[in-house]
mmCIF file of C-alpha atoms in Angstrom:
data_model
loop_
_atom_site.group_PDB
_atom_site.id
_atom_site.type_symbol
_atom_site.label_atom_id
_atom_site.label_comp_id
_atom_site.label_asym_id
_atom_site.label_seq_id
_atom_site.Cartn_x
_atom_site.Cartn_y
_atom_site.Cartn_z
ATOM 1 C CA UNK A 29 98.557 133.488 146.830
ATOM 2 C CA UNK A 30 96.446 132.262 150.054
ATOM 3 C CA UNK A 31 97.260 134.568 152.878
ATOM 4 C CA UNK A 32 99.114 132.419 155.277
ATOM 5 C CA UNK A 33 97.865 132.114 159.249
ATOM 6 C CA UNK A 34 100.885 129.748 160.105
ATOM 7 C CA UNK A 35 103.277 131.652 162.235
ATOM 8 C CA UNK A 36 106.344 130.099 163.716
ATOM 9 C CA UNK A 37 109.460 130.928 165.848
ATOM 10 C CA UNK A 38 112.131 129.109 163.690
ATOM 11 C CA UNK A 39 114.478 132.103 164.022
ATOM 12 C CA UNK A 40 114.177 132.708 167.723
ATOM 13 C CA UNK A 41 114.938 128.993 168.129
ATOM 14 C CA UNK A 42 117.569 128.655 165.563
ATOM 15 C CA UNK A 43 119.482 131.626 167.437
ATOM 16 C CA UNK A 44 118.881 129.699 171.292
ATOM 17 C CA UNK A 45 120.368 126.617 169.238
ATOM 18 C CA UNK A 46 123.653 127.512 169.264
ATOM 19 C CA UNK A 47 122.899 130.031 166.296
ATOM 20 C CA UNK A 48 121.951 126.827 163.865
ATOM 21 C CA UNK A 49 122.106 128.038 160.318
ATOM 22 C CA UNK A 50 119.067 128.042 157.742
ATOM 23 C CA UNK A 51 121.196 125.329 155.560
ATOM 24 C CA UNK A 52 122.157 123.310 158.869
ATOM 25 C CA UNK A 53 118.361 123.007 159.855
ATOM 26 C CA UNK A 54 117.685 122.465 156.077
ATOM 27 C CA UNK A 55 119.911 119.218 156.012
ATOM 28 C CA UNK A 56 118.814 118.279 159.107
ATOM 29 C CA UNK A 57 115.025 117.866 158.160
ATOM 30 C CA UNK A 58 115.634 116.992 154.613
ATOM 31 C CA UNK A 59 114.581 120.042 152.497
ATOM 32 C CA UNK A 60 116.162 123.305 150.562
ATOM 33 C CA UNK A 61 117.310 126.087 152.665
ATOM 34 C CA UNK A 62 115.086 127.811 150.148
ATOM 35 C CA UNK A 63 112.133 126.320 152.051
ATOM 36 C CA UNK A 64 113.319 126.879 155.460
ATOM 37 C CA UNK A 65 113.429 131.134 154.805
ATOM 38 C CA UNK A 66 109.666 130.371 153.028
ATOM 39 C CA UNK A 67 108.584 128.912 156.323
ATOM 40 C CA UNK A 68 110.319 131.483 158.434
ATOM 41 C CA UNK A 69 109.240 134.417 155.899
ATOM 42 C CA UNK A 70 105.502 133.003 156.364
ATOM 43 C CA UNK A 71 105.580 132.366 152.659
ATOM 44 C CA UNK A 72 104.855 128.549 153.024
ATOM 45 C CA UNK A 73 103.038 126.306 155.657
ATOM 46 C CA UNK A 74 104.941 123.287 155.905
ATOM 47 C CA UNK A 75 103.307 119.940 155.454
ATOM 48 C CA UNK A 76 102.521 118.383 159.186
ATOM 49 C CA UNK A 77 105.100 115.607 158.608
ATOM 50 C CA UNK A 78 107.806 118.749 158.145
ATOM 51 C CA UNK A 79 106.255 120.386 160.850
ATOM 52 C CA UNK A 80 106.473 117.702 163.075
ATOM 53 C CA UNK A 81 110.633 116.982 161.997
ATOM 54 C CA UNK A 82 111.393 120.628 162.559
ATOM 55 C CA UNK A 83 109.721 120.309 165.868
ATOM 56 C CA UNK A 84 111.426 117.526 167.065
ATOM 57 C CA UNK A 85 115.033 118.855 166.003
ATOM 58 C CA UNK A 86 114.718 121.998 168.770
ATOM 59 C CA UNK A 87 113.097 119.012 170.749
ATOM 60 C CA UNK A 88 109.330 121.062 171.129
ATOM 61 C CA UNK A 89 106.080 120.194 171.067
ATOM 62 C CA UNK A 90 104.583 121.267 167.618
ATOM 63 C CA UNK A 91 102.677 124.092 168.894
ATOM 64 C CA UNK A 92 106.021 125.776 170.638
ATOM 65 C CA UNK A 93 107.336 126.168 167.303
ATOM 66 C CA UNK A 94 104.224 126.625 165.052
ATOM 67 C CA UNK A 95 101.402 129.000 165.819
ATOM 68 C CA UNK A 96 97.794 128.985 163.683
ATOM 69 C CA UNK A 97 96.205 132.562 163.944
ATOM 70 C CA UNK A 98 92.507 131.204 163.917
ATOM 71 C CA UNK A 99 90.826 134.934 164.562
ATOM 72 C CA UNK A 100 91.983 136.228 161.406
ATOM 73 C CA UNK A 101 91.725 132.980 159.043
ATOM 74 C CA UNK A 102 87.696 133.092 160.828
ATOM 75 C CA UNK A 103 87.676 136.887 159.394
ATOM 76 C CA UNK A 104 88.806 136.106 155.890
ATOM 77 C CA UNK A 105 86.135 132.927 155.685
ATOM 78 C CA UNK A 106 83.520 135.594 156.953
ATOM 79 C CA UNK A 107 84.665 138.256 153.928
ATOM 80 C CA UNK B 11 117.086 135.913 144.264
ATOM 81 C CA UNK B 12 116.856 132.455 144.693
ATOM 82 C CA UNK B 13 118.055 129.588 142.483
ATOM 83 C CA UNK B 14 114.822 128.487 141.437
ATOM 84 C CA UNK B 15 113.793 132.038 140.317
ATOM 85 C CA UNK B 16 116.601 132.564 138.764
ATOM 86 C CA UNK B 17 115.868 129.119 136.803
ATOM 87 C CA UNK B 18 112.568 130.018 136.054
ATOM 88 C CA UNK B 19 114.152 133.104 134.607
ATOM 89 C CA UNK B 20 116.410 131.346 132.316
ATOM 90 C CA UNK B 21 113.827 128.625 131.200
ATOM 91 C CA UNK B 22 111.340 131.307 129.866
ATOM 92 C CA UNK B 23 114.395 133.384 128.009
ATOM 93 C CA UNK B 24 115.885 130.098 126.778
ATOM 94 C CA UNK B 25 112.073 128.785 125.473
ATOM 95 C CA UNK B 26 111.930 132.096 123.687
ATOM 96 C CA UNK B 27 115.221 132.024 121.938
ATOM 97 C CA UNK B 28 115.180 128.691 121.139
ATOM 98 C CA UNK B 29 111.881 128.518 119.975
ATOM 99 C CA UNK B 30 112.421 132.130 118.283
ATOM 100 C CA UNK B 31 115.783 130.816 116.595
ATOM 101 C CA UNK B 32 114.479 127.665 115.285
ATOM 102 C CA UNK B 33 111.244 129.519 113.457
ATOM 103 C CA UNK B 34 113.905 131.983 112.136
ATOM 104 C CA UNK B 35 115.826 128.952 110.947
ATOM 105 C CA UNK B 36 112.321 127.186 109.504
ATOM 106 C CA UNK B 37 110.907 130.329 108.007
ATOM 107 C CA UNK B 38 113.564 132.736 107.380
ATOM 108 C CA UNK B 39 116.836 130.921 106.456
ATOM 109 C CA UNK B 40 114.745 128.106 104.413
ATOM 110 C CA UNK B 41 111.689 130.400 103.936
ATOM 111 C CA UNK B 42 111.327 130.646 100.471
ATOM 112 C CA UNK B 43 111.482 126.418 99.876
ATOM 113 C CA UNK B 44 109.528 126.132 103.018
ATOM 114 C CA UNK B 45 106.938 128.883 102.272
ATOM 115 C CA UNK B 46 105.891 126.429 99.001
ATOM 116 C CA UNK B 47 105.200 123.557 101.759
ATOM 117 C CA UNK B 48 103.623 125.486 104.341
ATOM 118 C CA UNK B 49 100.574 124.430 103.031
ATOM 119 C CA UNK B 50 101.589 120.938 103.654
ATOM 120 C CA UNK B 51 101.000 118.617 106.903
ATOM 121 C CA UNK B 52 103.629 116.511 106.154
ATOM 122 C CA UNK B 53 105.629 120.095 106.852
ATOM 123 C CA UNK B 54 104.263 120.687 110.216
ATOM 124 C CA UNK B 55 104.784 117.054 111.546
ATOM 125 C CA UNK B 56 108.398 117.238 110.576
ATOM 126 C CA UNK B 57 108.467 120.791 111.764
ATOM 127 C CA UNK B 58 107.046 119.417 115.729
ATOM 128 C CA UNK B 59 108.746 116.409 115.503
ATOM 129 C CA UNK B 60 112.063 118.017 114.475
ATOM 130 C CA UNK B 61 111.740 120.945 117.412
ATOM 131 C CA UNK B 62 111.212 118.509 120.251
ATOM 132 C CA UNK B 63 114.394 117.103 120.205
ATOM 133 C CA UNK B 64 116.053 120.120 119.333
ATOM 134 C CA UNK B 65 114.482 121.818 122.718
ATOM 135 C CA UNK B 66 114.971 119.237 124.553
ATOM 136 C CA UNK B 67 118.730 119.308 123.637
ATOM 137 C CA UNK B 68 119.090 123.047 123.876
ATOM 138 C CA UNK B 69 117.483 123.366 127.312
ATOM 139 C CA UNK B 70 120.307 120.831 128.559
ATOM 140 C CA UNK B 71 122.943 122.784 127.027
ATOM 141 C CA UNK B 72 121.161 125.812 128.109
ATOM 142 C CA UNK B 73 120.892 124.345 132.190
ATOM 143 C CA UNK B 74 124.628 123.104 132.513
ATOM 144 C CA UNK B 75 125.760 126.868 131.433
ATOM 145 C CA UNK B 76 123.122 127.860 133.845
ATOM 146 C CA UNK B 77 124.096 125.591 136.369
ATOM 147 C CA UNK B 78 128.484 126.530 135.978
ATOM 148 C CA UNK B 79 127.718 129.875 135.602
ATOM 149 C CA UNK B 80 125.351 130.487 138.498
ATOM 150 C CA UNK B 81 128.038 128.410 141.183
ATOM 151 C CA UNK B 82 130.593 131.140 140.039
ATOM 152 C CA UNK B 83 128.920 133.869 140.188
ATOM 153 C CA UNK B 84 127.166 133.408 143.085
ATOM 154 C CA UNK B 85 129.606 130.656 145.290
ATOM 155 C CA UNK B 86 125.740 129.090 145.865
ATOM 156 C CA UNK B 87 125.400 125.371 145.842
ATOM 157 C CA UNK B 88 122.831 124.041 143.592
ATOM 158 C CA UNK B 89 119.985 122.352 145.647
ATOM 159 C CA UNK B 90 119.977 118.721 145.644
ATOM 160 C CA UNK B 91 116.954 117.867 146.115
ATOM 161 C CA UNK B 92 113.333 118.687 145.384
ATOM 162 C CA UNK B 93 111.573 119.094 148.793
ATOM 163 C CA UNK B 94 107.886 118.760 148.632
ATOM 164 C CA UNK B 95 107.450 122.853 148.512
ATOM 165 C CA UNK B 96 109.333 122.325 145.213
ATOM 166 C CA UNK B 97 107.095 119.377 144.352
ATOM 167 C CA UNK B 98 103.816 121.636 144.977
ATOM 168 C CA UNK B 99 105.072 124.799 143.050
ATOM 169 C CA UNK B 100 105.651 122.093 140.060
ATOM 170 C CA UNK B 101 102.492 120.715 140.433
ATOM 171 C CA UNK B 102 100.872 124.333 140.600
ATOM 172 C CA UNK B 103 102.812 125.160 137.611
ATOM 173 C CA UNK B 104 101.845 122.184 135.641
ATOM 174 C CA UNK B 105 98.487 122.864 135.708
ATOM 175 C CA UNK B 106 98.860 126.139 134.597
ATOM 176 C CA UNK B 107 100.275 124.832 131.450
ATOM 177 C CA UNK B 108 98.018 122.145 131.248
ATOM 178 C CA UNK B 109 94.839 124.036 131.121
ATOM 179 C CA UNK B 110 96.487 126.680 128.794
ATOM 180 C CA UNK B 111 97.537 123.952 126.449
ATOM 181 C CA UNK B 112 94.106 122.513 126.547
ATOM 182 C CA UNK B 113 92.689 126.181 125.610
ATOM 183 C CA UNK B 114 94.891 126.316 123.070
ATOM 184 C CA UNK B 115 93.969 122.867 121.402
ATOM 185 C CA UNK B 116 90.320 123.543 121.257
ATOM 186 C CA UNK B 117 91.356 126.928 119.418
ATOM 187 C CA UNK B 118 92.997 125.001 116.856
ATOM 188 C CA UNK B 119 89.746 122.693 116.543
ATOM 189 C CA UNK B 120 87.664 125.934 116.619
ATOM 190 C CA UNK B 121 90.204 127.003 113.660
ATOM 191 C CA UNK B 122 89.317 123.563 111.511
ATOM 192 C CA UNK B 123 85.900 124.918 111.483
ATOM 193 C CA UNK B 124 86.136 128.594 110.135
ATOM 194 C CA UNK B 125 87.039 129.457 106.468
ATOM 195 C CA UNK B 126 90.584 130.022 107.519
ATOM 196 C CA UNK B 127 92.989 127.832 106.287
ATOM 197 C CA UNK B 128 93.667 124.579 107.602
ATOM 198 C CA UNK B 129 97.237 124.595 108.633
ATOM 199 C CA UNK B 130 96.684 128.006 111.380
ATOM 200 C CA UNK B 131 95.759 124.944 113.394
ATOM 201 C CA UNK B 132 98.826 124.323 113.473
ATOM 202 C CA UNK B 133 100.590 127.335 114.049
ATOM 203 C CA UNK B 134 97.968 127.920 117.229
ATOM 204 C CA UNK B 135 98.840 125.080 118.574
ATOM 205 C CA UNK B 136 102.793 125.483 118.448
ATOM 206 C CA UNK B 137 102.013 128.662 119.363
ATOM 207 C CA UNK B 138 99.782 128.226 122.391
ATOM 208 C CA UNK B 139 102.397 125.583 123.932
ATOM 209 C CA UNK B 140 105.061 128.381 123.629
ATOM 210 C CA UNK B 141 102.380 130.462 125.240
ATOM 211 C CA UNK B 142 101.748 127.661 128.087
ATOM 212 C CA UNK B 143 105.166 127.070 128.863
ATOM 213 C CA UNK B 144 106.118 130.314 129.154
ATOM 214 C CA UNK B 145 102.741 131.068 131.303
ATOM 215 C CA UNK B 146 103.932 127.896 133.601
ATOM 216 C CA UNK B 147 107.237 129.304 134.241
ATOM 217 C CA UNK B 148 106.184 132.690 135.559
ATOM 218 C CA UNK B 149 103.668 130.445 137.142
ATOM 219 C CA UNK B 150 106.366 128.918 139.349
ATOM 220 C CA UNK B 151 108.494 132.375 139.627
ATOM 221 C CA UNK B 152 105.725 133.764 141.154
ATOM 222 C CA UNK B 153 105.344 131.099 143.701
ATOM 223 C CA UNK B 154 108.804 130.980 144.390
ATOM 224 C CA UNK B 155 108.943 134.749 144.921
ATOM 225 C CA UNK B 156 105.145 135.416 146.456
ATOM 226 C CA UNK B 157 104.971 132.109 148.590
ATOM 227 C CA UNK B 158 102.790 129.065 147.906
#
């Protein structure tokens, strides 16, 4: 498994959106809820197209909700 | 657990059994007519051809249980879709299997040219797409359970 540098704030802004659910935001953006607690877990980076609906459905810009840790994905291309 | 590892579980137990059941059936329940033929290649197509269909078959049977019994035990709706993280753990998967299965086949040519007898080719190459499917399976359980 590729270590993942994608973080993201799903939870905090499920909770300030009225406490959506996993399985509400999963039917909202058209996937499993399976994949939504991957993405929130940091066990998956969602493709930019998924990225961008999940976005757009707390109304963010992309990089509110998404994070890329570049220091240690430069450390890992250096090992 | 999730659905899909608990899917993955069940397709590698129900590969085993039903590929395990039908060579008892072959080799045990007919063995001594079918030991006589073994030598045969007419007896290996029908034996391929025959266990296709009767996989494909079981593994329906096999998923519906799967599928009744998991939504009681578990009051968990079965996902309707395939979202593309499903779609790229498949993928993954496949090519697990693939290359396996592609090992396996040049073993069985590698077989043709040894001293051994010529239907082992056969039985390596049954044997190595039990192997690959089974490989691709924990393939995808891994995924689902590790992250992709």
């Amino acid at each position: 498994m590729s270590k993942n540098f994608i973080s993201n704030d799903i939870r905090k802004l499920r909770f300030f959106n009225d406490e959506m659910t996993q399985k509400e935001l999963a039917e909202k953006v058209g996937v499993t809820r399976q994949t939504i607690v991957a993405i929130e877990k940091g066990n998956y980076s969602p493709s930019l197209e998924l990225a961008f609906k999940i976005a757009e459905i707390f109304k963010q810009p992309i990089g509110e909700v998404f994070s890329y840790d570049s220091s240690a994905a430069t450390k890992k291309s250096n090992k | 657990m999730s659905y899909q590892e608990r899917r993955s579980i069940i397709n590698i137990l129900s590969s085993l059994l039903i590929f395990g059941g039908y060579a008892y059936y072959v080799f045990q329940i007919n063995g001594e007519e079918n030991m006589l033929l073994i030598k045969d290649f007419t007896f290996w197509a029908k034996y391929i051809l025959i266990l296709i269909p009767v996989s494909i078959v079981s593994k329906i049977i096999v998923y519906i249980i799967f599928a009744i019994v998991n939504a009681i035990a578990t009051r968990e709706e079965m996902p309707s879709i395939t979202d593309e993280r499903d779609k790229l753990i498949e993928l993954k998967s496949e090519r697990v299997t693939h290359y396996l299965f592609l090992f396996g086949f040049l073993m069985a040519m590698v077989v043709l040219l040894t001293d051994w007898p010529q239907y082992y080719m056969f039985i390596v190459l049954i044997g190595m797409g039990l192997v690959s499917e089974v490989i691709g399976e924990i393939t995808k359980f891994y995924y689902y359970r590790k992250g992709v």
